[in-house]
Coordinates of C-alpha atoms in Angstrom, one line a residue:
M1 CA 240.1 195.6 188.9
T2 CA 241.8 194.9 186.0
R3 CA 243.0 191.2 184.5
S4 CA 246.5 190.9 183.3
T5 CA 246.3 189.2 179.5
T6 CA 250.1 188.7 179.7
G7 CA 249.7 184.9 181.0
P8 CA 250.9 183.4 184.1
A9 CA 255.1 184.0 184.8
P10 CA 256.7 180.8 184.1
T11 CA 257.7 178.4 186.7
D12 CA 260.8 176.8 188.2
P13 CA 262.2 174.4 186.4
L14 CA 262.9 170.9 188.5
P15 CA 264.7 168.3 188.0
S16 CA 263.7 165.1 186.9
P17 CA 261.5 163.0 188.7
K18 CA 264.7 160.1 189.7
E19 CA 266.5 163.1 190.4
R20 CA 263.9 164.6 192.9
R21 CA 263.4 161.1 195.1
R22 CA 267.5 161.5 194.8
L23 CA 267.8 164.7 196.5
R24 CA 265.0 163.7 198.7
E25 CA 266.4 160.7 200.4
A26 CA 270.0 162.8 200.1
R27 CA 268.1 165.0 203.1
E28 CA 267.3 162.2 204.7
L29 CA 263.3 163.1 204.5
S30 CA 260.8 160.9 204.3
E31 CA 257.6 161.4 201.8
R32 CA 255.3 162.1 204.9
Q33 CA 257.9 164.5 206.2
V34 CA 257.4 166.5 202.5
A35 CA 254.0 166.3 202.5
A36 CA 253.8 167.7 206.0
A37 CA 255.8 170.5 204.9
V38 CA 254.6 171.1 201.6
G39 CA 250.6 170.9 202.6
V40 CA 249.4 167.8 200.2
T41 CA 249.6 164.0 201.2
A42 CA 252.2 161.4 200.7
A43 CA 250.7 160.4 197.6
T44 CA 251.0 163.3 196.1
V45 CA 254.8 163.6 196.7
R46 CA 255.1 159.5 195.6
A47 CA 253.2 160.6 192.1
W48 CA 255.7 163.8 191.8
E49 CA 258.6 161.7 192.2
T50 CA 257.5 159.1 189.7
G51 CA 256.3 161.5 187.1
R52 CA 252.7 160.7 186.6
A53 CA 252.4 164.5 188.6
S54 CA 254.0 167.7 188.9
P55 CA 253.8 170.2 191.5
R56 CA 252.3 173.8 190.3
G57 CA 252.5 177.2 192.4
R58 CA 253.4 177.6 195.6
R59 CA 253.9 174.2 196.7
R60 CA 256.3 173.8 192.8
A61 CA 258.3 176.4 194.9
A62 CA 258.3 175.5 198.8
Y63 CA 258.6 171.3 197.1
S64 CA 261.9 172.9 195.1
R65 CA 263.6 174.7 198.2
L66 CA 262.9 171.3 201.0
I67 CA 264.5 168.8 198.5
G68 CA 267.8 171.6 197.7
C69 CA 267.2 171.9 194.1
A70 CA 269.4 175.4 192.8
E71 CA 267.4 178.8 193.5
P72 CA 266.8 180.9 190.1
R73 CA 269.2 184.2 189.9
T74 CA 266.8 186.7 188.7
A75 CA 268.5 190.2 187.4
P76 CA 267.5 193.6 189.0
S77 CA 264.6 195.0 187.3
R78 CA 262.1 197.2 187.6
P79 CA 259.2 197.1 190.2
A80 CA 256.0 196.2 188.1
E81 CA 254.6 199.8 188.4
E82 CA 257.9 201.1 186.5
N83 CA 257.2 198.6 183.5
G84 CA 253.7 199.3 183.2
S85 CA 253.2 195.6 182.6
G86 CA 251.7 194.6 185.8
T87 CA 253.3 191.5 185.8
M88 CA 256.3 189.9 187.9
P89 CA 259.5 189.9 185.6
T90 CA 260.3 186.3 184.2
V91 CA 263.6 184.5 184.6
E92 CA 265.1 183.0 181.6
P93 CA 266.4 179.4 181.5
D94 CA 270.1 180.3 180.8
T95 CA 270.5 182.1 184.2
L96 CA 269.3 179.4 186.0
P97 CA 272.6 177.6 187.7
A98 CA 272.7 173.7 186.8
P99 CA 272.0 170.9 190.0
D100 CA 275.0 170.0 191.7
A101 CA 277.3 172.1 189.0
P102 CA 281.0 172.0 190.1
T103 CA 282.8 174.4 192.0
P104 CA 284.5 177.1 191.0
D105 CA 287.9 175.0 192.6
G106 CA 287.1 172.2 189.9
P107 CA 285.0 169.4 190.1
T108 CA 283.6 167.7 192.1
T109 CA 284.4 163.9 193.2
D110 CA 283.6 160.9 195.5
S111 CA 282.8 161.8 198.9
P112 CA 285.3 160.8 201.2
T113 CA 285.5 158.3 203.7
P114 CA 286.8 159.6 207.3
D115 CA 289.7 158.1 207.4
G116 CA 291.0 158.9 204.0
A117 CA 290.8 155.6 202.5
T118 CA 289.0 155.5 199.5
L119 CA 289.7 154.0 196.2
A120 CA 288.0 157.1 194.1
T121 CA 291.0 159.1 192.1
P122 CA 291.3 162.7 192.5
T123 CA 290.4 165.4 190.3
Q124 CA 293.6 167.1 190.2
D125 CA 296.7 166.2 189.3
G126 CA 298.4 168.9 192.0
T127 CA 299.5 171.2 189.5
G128 CA 297.2 173.4 189.7
P129 CA 293.1 173.7 189.1
T130 CA 291.6 171.3 186.6
P131 CA 291.0 173.1 183.8
Q132 CA 287.4 174.4 182.6
P133 CA 285.1 172.1 180.3
G134 CA 284.8 174.6 177.8
S135 CA 288.8 175.6 177.7
L136 CA 289.6 172.2 176.0
T137 CA 288.5 170.0 172.9
A138 CA 287.3 166.8 173.0
E139 CA 290.8 165.0 173.1
E140 CA 292.3 166.9 175.9
A141 CA 289.1 166.3 177.6
Y142 CA 288.8 163.2 177.5
D143 CA 292.7 162.4 177.9
D144 CA 291.8 164.2 181.6
L145 CA 289.1 161.9 182.3
Y146 CA 291.0 159.3 181.2
G147 CA 294.2 159.9 183.4
R148 CA 292.5 160.7 186.9
T149 CA 290.1 158.1 186.3
A150 CA 291.0 155.2 184.5
P151 CA 294.2 154.0 187.3
G152 CA 291.5 153.9 190.5
L153 CA 288.8 152.2 188.4
T154 CA 291.1 149.6 187.1
R155 CA 291.7 148.6 190.8
Q156 CA 288.0 148.6 191.5
V157 CA 287.6 146.1 188.5
F158 CA 290.3 144.0 189.9
L159 CA 288.3 143.8 193.6
L160 CA 285.2 143.1 191.9
T161 CA 286.2 140.2 189.6
G162 CA 289.6 138.7 191.2
H163 CA 291.3 139.0 187.4
R164 CA 293.9 141.7 186.7
G165 CA 293.7 141.0 182.9
L166 CA 289.7 141.3 183.0
A167 CA 290.0 144.5 185.2
V168 CA 292.4 146.3 182.1
E169 CA 289.9 144.7 179.6
A170 CA 286.4 145.8 181.2
V171 CA 288.2 149.8 181.6
E172 CA 289.2 150.1 178.1
H173 CA 286.3 148.4 177.0
A174 CA 284.3 151.4 178.7
F175 CA 286.6 154.7 177.8
R176 CA 286.4 153.2 174.0
T177 CA 282.4 153.3 174.7
A178 CA 282.6 156.5 176.0
W179 CA 285.0 158.2 173.0
Q180 CA 282.7 156.4 170.6
R181 CA 279.6 158.4 172.6
W182 CA 282.0 161.3 173.7
P183 CA 278.8 164.2 173.6
E184 CA 276.7 162.5 175.6
V185 CA 279.2 161.3 178.0
A186 CA 280.8 165.0 178.5
R187 CA 277.4 166.4 178.7
D188 CA 276.7 163.8 181.5
R189 CA 276.3 165.1 184.8
D190 CA 278.9 162.8 186.2
P191 CA 281.5 161.4 183.6
A192 CA 283.9 159.4 185.9
G193 CA 280.2 157.5 187.1
W194 CA 279.0 156.9 183.3
V195 CA 282.6 155.2 182.8
R196 CA 282.4 153.2 186.0
A197 CA 278.9 151.8 185.5
A198 CA 280.2 150.9 182.0
S199 CA 283.0 149.2 183.4
Y200 CA 281.3 147.3 186.1
E201 CA 278.6 146.4 183.6
Y202 CA 281.3 144.5 180.8
A203 CA 283.6 143.3 184.0
M204 CA 280.4 141.3 185.5
S205 CA 278.6 140.0 182.4
P206 CA 278.3 136.0 182.8
W207 CA 279.1 135.7 179.3
H208 CA 283.1 135.8 180.7
R209 CA 282.7 132.3 182.2
L210 CA 282.7 130.9 178.5
R211 CA 286.2 132.2 178.0
R212 CA 289.3 130.4 178.6
S213 CA 291.1 132.5 179.6
H214 CA 288.8 133.8 182.6
R215 CA 287.9 130.1 184.2
R216 CA 290.4 130.5 186.3
T217 CA 291.1 133.4 189.4
D218 CA 294.8 135.2 189.3
P219 CA 297.2 134.5 192.4
P220 CA 295.5 135.0 195.5
P221 CA 297.6 137.5 197.9
E222 CA 300.4 136.4 199.6
D223 CA 299.4 138.2 202.8
P224 CA 296.8 135.9 204.7
A225 CA 294.8 138.6 205.7
R226 CA 294.2 139.9 202.1
R227 CA 293.9 136.8 200.4
A228 CA 290.8 135.8 203.4
L229 CA 289.1 139.6 202.3
L230 CA 289.7 138.9 198.6
D231 CA 287.8 135.4 198.9
A232 CA 285.3 136.9 201.0
I233 CA 284.7 139.9 198.3
L234 CA 284.7 137.5 195.8
G235 CA 282.6 134.6 197.4
L236 CA 279.3 137.2 197.5
P237 CA 277.0 137.3 195.0
P238 CA 277.5 140.4 192.4
S239 CA 275.2 142.5 193.3
Y240 CA 276.1 142.2 197.1
R241 CA 280.0 142.9 195.6
R242 CA 279.3 145.5 193.3
T243 CA 277.2 147.4 196.3
L244 CA 279.8 146.7 199.2
L245 CA 282.6 148.3 196.9
L246 CA 280.9 151.4 195.5
H247 CA 279.6 152.5 199.1
D248 CA 282.9 151.4 201.0
G249 CA 285.4 151.4 198.6
V250 CA 284.4 154.3 196.0
G251 CA 283.0 156.4 198.9
L252 CA 279.3 156.7 197.2
G253 CA 276.4 157.7 199.6
L254 CA 273.9 154.8 200.0
P255 CA 271.4 157.1 197.5
E256 CA 274.2 157.4 194.8
T257 CA 274.6 153.4 195.2
A258 CA 271.1 152.8 195.0
A259 CA 270.7 154.5 191.7
E260 CA 273.6 153.5 190.4
T261 CA 273.2 149.5 191.0
E262 CA 269.5 150.5 189.9
A263 CA 267.8 149.4 193.1
S264 CA 265.6 151.1 195.4
T265 CA 267.7 152.8 198.8
H266 CA 266.2 150.0 201.1
A267 CA 267.6 147.2 199.0
A268 CA 270.6 148.7 199.0
A269 CA 270.7 149.0 202.5
C270 CA 269.9 145.9 202.8
R271 CA 272.5 144.6 200.4
L272 CA 275.3 146.4 202.4
L273 CA 274.5 145.2 205.3
N274 CA 274.3 141.4 204.3
A275 CA 277.7 142.1 202.8
R276 CA 279.1 143.6 205.4
A277 CA 278.0 140.5 207.7
A278 CA 279.2 137.9 205.2
V279 CA 282.4 139.2 204.9
A280 CA 282.8 139.9 209.1
E281 CA 282.2 136.0 209.2
L282 CA 285.1 135.0 207.0
L283 CA 287.1 137.4 208.2
P284 CA 289.5 136.8 212.0
A285 CA 288.9 140.4 212.3
P286 CA 287.8 143.3 211.3
A287 CA 290.4 146.3 210.9
D288 CA 287.6 149.1 211.4
A289 CA 285.0 149.4 214.8
A290 CA 281.7 148.9 214.1
D291 CA 279.9 152.3 213.3
P292 CA 276.8 152.0 216.4
G293 CA 273.4 151.5 215.0
T294 CA 274.6 150.2 211.6
G295 CA 275.4 147.0 211.7
P296 CA 278.8 145.0 210.5
A297 CA 282.1 147.5 210.3
P298 CA 282.3 149.3 207.0
L299 CA 285.0 148.3 205.3
R300 CA 286.9 150.9 203.5
G301 CA 289.9 150.9 205.3
P302 CA 290.9 147.1 204.0
L303 CA 289.6 147.7 201.1
A304 CA 292.0 150.5 200.1
A305 CA 294.7 148.7 201.5
L306 CA 294.0 145.6 199.7
S307 CA 293.4 147.3 196.3
L308 CA 297.3 149.6 197.1
A309 CA 299.2 146.2 198.0
E310 CA 298.3 144.0 195.0
E311 CA 300.0 144.8 191.8
V312 CA 297.9 145.7 189.0
P313 CA 298.6 146.1 185.2
A314 CA 298.5 150.2 184.3
P315 CA 296.3 150.8 181.7
P316 CA 297.0 151.6 178.2
A317 CA 297.6 155.3 177.2
A318 CA 294.8 157.7 176.5
R319 CA 295.5 157.6 172.9
V320 CA 296.3 154.2 172.4
V321 CA 292.1 153.4 173.8
R322 CA 291.4 156.6 171.5
A323 CA 292.9 155.0 168.3
R324 CA 291.5 151.8 169.5
G325 CA 287.9 152.8 169.9
E326 CA 288.1 154.2 166.7
R327 CA 289.9 151.4 164.6
V328 CA 286.8 149.5 166.5
A329 CA 284.1 151.7 165.2
E330 CA 285.6 152.0 161.8
L331 CA 285.2 147.7 161.6
W332 CA 281.5 147.6 162.8
T333 CA 280.8 150.5 160.0
R334 CA 282.6 148.4 157.6
A335 CA 280.7 145.1 158.5
A336 CA 277.7 146.8 158.4
L337 CA 277.9 148.0 154.6
Y338 CA 279.3 144.7 153.8
F339 CA 276.2 143.3 155.4
G340 CA 274.6 145.6 153.9
V341 CA 275.6 144.9 149.9
V342 CA 275.7 141.0 150.7
L343 CA 272.0 141.6 152.1
I344 CA 271.5 143.8 148.9
G345 CA 273.2 141.0 146.3
A346 CA 271.3 138.2 147.6
T347 CA 268.2 140.5 147.1
A348 CA 268.8 141.4 143.4
F349 CA 269.7 137.7 142.5
T350 CA 266.6 136.4 143.9
L351 CA 264.7 138.7 141.7
H352 CA 266.4 138.0 139.3
T353 CA 265.8 134.2 139.4
A354 CA 262.3 134.2 140.2
P355 CA 260.1 132.9 138.0
T356 CA 258.1 135.3 136.4
H357 CA 255.1 133.4 135.7
Y358 CA 253.1 130.7 137.2
E359 CA 253.6 127.4 136.9
E360 CA 251.0 124.5 136.8
P361 CA 252.7 122.0 139.7
L362 CA 252.7 118.3 138.7
A363 CA 249.7 116.0 139.1
P364 CA 250.7 113.4 141.8
A365 CA 251.7 110.1 140.5
E366 CA 249.3 107.2 140.5
R367 CA 249.5 103.8 141.0
V368 CA 249.4 101.4 138.2
G369 CA 246.8 98.5 139.0
G370 CA 246.2 95.7 136.5
V371 CA 249.7 94.0 135.9
P372 CA 250.2 90.4 136.9
P373 CA 253.1 89.9 139.3
L374 CA 257.0 88.9 138.6
G375 CA 256.9 85.3 138.4
G376 CA 259.8 82.6 139.1
P377 CA 261.2 79.5 138.0
E378 CA 259.4 76.5 140.2
K379 CA 261.2 73.8 141.8
L380 CA 262.3 71.0 139.7
T381 CA 261.0 67.4 139.5
P382 CA 262.7 64.3 139.6
Q383 CA 262.0 63.6 136.3
D384 CA 263.6 67.2 135.3
L385 CA 266.5 66.5 137.4
T386 CA 266.8 63.3 135.7
L387 CA 266.4 65.1 132.1
Q388 CA 268.8 67.8 133.1
K389 CA 271.3 65.3 134.1
A390 CA 271.4 63.2 131.0
L391 CA 271.5 66.6 129.2
K392 CA 274.4 67.4 130.9
G393 CA 276.4 64.1 130.1
E394 CA 275.7 64.2 126.0
L395 CA 277.8 66.7 123.9
A396 CA 276.5 69.9 123.4
H397 CA 277.9 70.5 119.7
G398 CA 277.8 68.5 117.0
P399 CA 275.6 66.7 114.4
E400 CA 274.5 64.6 117.0
R401 CA 271.9 66.8 118.4
L402 CA 270.8 67.9 114.9
V403 CA 270.1 64.1 114.0
P404 CA 267.1 62.1 116.3
H405 CA 268.7 58.7 118.0
I406 CA 266.8 56.1 116.3
P407 CA 267.0 53.1 118.7

């Protein structure tokens, strides 16, 4: 019996620990169910999903198939006895498909709701399949993403804040940031989700309360039903409002909503149920029927109707946003350069004017003693007053003052 010296074969790559948990929750599997299927404990599965450990061997392959990771595609090879190495053929990393890769028909979109009422924008304009990212330049890919997502995203932010101007500003800010960091955004698994998260974060910043133009909300809708729905949504806490809009408005699943709001799936579910219950108390009659076992009714239809009925300003053109983003980046670069020049000048001036030798400090002042206090004139006596009066009555000039008077 011989021992192979080529080393173990490379294992199948797994997604990040956070993505493992999302895939497991998307398949509605608990940690105990996965542990029982793989043959480990629930604590081991929890360690795999937090990054403290990683599965190996057969358990790694079983865990990968269980959570739905992409299977490796191997090229046909000769048997082990033909290639003479005695080892199994290896799999090149480049042949592995990316998780949740786009289908040949085009990129994937947000999951639609059963009744079709969703605020997510379509990925195609109806004229044909969307061009593949490799066949587009950076400007064309950016313009394509902007044209598909900016209009619907503006309406989403309006429902989130109640300000039309702030909605346009938040979307433009998110796309300006995306253009400045376009290589990172283009390689992201969901570029539209990246821009959506950036626009939501900007729109929900509490610093907007200090701005005079955003202290008052826009005029409410004229329809009483839509006005009541918008008031109920804006009355929710920001985290509840965002969770409700992502799940019932955009159509994201509960694991995706929890990941985008940086919360656990249980916390996101509780926020969603509480938000639905709070809105249902303020609305006269919900438009959708409640799903059995899920609590209050979802608000897919009312949110889509409210978004489409309200007039929201159209976002500026993509080339304008790109130009503004480049201008803002240029201004920040110049400001950093000017600040660096001022800092260098101040340092040089300080070094030039600073003393080059030690100067002994002056001794502290000492109090002078032995000097008599200042004395003023004393009070005149009656004799002094009589003499003063006599002197004032005589002439102050002439020889009379020089010659003594002899009685």
